[in-house]
Short mmCIF file of C-alpha atoms in Angstrom, two decimals:
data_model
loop_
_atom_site.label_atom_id
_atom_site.label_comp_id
_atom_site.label_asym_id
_atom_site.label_seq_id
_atom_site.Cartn_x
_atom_site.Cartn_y
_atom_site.Cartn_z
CA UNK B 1120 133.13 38.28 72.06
CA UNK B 1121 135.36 39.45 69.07
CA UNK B 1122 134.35 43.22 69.01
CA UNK B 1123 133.22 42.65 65.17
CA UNK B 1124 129.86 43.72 65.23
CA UNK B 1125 127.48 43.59 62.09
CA UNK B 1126 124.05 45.22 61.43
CA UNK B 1127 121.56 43.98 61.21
CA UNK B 1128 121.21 40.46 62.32
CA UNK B 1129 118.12 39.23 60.63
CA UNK B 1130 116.37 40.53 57.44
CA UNK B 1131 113.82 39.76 54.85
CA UNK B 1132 113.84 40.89 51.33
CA UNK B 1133 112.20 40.64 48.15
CA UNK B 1134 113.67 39.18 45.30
CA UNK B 1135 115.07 42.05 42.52
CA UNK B 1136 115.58 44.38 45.84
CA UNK B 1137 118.99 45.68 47.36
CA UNK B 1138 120.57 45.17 50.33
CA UNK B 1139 123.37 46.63 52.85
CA UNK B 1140 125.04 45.26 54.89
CA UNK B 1141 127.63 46.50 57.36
CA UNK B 1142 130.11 45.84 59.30
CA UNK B 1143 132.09 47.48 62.47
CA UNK B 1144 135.82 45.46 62.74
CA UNK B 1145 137.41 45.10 65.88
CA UNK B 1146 140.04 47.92 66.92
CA UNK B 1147 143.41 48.04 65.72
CA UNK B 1148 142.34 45.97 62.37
CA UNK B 1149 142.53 47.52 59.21
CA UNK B 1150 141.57 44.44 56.96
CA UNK B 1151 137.60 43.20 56.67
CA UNK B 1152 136.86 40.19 54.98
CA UNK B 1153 133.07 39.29 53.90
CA UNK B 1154 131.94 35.71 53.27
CA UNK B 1155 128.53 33.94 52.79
CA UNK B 1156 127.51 30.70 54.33
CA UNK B 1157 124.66 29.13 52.45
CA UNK B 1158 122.62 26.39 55.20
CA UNK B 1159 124.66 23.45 55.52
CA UNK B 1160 128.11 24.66 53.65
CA UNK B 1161 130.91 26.47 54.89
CA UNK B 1162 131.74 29.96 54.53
CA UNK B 1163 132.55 31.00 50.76
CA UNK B 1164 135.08 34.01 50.57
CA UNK B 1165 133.16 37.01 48.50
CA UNK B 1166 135.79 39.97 49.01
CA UNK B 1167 138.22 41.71 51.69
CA UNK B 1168 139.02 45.20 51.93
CA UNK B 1169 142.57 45.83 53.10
CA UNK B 1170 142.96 49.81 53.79
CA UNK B 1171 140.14 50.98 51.63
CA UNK B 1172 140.88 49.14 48.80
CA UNK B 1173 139.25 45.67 47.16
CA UNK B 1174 142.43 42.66 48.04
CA UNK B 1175 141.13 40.04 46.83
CA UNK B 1176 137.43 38.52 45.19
CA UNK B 1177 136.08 35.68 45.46
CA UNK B 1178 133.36 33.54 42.84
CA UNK B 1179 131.01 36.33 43.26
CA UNK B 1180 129.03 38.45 40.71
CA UNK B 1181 129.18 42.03 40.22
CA UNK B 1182 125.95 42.63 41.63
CA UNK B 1183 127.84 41.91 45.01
CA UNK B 1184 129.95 44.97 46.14
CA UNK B 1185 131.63 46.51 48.49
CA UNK B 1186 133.19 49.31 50.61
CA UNK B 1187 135.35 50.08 53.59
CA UNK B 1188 135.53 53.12 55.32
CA UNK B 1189 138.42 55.40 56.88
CA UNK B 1190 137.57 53.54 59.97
CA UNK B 1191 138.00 50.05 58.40
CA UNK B 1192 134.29 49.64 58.93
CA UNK B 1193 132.65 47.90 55.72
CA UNK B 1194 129.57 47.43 53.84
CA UNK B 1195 128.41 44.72 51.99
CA UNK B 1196 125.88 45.00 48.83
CA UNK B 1197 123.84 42.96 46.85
CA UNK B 1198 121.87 44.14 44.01
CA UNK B 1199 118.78 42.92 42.32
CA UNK B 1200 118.41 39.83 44.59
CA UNK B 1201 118.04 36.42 43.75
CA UNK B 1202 116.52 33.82 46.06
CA UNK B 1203 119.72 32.01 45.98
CA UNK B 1204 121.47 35.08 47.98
CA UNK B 1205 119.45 33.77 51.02
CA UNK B 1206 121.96 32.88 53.73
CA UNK B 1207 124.39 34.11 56.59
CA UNK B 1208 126.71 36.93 55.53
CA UNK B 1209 129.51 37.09 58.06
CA UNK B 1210 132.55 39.72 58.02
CA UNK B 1211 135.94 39.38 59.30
CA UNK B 1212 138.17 41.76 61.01
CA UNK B 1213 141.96 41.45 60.61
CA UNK B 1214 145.38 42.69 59.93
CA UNK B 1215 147.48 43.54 57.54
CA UNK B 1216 145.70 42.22 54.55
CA UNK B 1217 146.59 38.46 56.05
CA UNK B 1218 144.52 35.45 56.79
CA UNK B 1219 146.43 35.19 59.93
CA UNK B 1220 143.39 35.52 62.60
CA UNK B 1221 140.21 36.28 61.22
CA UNK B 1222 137.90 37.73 64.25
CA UNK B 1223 134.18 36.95 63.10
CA UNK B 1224 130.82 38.98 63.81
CA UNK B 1225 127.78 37.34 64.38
CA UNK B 1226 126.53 37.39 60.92
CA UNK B 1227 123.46 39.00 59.11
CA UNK B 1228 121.05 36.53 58.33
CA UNK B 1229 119.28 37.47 54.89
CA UNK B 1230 116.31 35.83 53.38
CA UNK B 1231 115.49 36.93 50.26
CA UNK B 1232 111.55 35.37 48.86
CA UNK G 436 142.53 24.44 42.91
CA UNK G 437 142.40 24.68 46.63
CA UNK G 438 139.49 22.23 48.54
CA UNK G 439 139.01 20.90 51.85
CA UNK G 440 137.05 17.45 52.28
CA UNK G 441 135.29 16.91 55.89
CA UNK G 442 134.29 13.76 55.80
CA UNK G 443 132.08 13.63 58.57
CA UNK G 444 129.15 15.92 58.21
CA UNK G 445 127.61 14.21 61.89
CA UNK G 446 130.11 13.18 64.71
CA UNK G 447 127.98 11.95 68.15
CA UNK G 448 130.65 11.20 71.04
CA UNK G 449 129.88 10.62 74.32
CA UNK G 450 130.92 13.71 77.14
CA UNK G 451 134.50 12.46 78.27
CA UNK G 452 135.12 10.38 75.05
CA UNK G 453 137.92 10.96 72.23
CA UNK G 454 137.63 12.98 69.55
CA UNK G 455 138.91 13.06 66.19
CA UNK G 456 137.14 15.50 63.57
CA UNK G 457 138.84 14.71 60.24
CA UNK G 458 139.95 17.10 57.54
CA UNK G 459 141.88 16.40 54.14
CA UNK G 460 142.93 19.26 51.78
CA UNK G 461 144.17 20.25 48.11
CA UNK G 462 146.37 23.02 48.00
CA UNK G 463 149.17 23.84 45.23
CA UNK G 464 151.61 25.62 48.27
CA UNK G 465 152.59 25.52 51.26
CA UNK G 466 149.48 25.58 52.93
CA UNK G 467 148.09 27.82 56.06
CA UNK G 468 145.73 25.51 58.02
CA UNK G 469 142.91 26.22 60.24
CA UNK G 470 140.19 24.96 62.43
CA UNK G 471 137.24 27.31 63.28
CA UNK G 472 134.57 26.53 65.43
CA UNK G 473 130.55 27.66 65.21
CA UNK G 474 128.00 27.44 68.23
CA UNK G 475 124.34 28.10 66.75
CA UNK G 476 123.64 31.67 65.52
CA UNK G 477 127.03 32.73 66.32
CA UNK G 478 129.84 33.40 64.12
CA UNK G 479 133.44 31.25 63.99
CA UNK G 480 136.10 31.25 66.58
CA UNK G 481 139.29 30.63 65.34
CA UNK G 482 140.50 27.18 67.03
CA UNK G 483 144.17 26.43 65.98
CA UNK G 484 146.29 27.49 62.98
CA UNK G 485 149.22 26.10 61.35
CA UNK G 486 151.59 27.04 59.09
CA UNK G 487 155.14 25.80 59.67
CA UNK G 488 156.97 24.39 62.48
CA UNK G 489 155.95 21.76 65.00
CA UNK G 490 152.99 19.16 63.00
CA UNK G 491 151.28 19.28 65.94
CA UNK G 492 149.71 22.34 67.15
CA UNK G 493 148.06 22.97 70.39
CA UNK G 494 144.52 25.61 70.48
CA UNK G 495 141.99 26.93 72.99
CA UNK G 496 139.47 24.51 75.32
CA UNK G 497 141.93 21.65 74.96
CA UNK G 498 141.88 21.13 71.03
CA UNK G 499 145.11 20.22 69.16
CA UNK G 500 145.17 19.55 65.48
CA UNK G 501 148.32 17.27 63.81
CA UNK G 502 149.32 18.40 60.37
CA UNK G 503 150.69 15.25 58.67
CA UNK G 504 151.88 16.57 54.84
CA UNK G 505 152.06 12.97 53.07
CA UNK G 506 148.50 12.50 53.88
CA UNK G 507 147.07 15.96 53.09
CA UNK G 508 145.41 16.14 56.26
CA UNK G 509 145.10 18.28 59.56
CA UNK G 510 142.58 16.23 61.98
CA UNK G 511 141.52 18.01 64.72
CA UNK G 512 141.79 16.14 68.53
CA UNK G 513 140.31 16.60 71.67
CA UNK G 514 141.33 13.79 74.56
CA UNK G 515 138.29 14.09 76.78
CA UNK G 516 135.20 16.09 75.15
CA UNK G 517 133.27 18.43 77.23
CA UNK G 518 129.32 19.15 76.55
CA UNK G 519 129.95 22.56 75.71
CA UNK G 520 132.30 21.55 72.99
CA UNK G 521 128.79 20.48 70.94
CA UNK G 522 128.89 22.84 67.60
CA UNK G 523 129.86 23.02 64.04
CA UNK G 524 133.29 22.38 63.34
CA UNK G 525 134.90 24.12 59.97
CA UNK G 526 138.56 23.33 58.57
CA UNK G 527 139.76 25.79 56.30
CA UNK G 528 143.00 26.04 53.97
CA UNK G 529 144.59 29.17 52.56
CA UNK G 530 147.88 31.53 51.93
CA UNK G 531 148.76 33.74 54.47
CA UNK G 532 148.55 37.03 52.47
CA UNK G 533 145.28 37.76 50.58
CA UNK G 534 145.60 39.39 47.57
CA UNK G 535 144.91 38.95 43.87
CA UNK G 536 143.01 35.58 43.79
CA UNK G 537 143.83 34.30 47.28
CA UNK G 538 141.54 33.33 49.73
CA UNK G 539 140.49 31.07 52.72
CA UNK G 540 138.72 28.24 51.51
CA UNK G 541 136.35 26.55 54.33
CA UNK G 542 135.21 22.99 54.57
CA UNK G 543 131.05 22.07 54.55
CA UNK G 544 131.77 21.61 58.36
CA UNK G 545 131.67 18.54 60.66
CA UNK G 546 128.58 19.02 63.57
CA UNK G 547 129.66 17.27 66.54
CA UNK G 548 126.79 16.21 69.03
CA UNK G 549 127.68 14.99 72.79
CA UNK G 550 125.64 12.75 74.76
CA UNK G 551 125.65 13.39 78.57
#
């Protein structure tokens, strides 16, 4: 186990709705990195947080947004859904603002009808 | 703009067999290589990583990749495959420091079956 823990694993939404999503990194890292893997692709880069602040964005709307916490915890979210959000969001705990060694959570599955 | 091409979106090997997972990318630097690994409704575990030094790199549970510049490519290896090693296999390129518009960029992922 990595010690990344995300919340919650599965959920079901509504298209137009918003979501959160969050994220607990491991101790000791001050860097979380959120990414979505549609079924069948790899893991597409949305955003990382490095000490509070936004490092980095990936091909992602505004609707998608983010926030990290004193504790380098993070949250994820997506406004006014689309069916196309449906996938696995996963978050990634690390340090120093580097790609280094990205410690993964589980994931929250989202499906959005 | 950075890519990485797995070529192989099924790989079925036999437990004990060989294994070479293939991985080519585009990247405009020096690149920082990885190979992650994904059992069902998990997340990824970071294999292997390479960034300078020795071309070939040794990871956990056996795997080593070889990073071979003139071919764009960082295959991934395993001598004698194990049943447990059945899973999704990802190959991702990126700088070392995000920031601005860097970022890891993952492969679609090669899933390797093993028949007992």
């Amino acid at each position: 186990e990595t010690g990344v823990t995300q919340s919650p694993t599965h959920l079901i939404k509504t298209r137009g709705q918003q979501v959160t999503l969050r994220c607990s990194s491991q101790s000791g890292h001050n860097t979380v990195s959120w990414y979505q893997q549609a079924l069948g692709q790899g893991p597409q880069f949305i955003f990382q947080y490095y000490r509070e602040e936004e490092n980095g964005r990936g091909n992602f709307p505004p609707r998608f947004s983010g926030l990290q916490f004193p504790n380098y915890s993070s949250e994820l979210n997506v406004n006014a859904l689309e069916l196309d959000d449906s996938a696995l969001y996963l978050c990634a705990s690390s340090w120093g603002g580097t790609n280094e060694k990205l410690f993964f959570g589980s994931g929250t599955q989202l499906s959005v009808l | 703009a950075q890519s990485v091409t797995q070529p192989d979106i099924h790989i079925t090997v036999s437990e004990g067999a060989s294994l070479e997972l293939r991985c080519n990318y585009s990247y405009g630097a020096t690149p920082y290589l990885f190979w992650y690994v994904q059992s069902p409704g998990q997340g990824l575990q970071l294999l292997l990583k390479y960034f300078s030094g020795d071309t070939l790199v040794q990871g956990i549970k056996g795997f080593e990749a070889e990073f071979k510049r003139s071919q764009s490519s960082f295959n991934l290896r395993k001598p004698s495959v194990h049943w447990s090693d059945a899973a999704e296999y990802f190959c991702a390129v990126g700088p070392y420091l995000t920031g601005g518009g860097n970022k890891l960029t993952f492969g679609t992922g090669t899933q390797l079956k093993v028949e007992l």
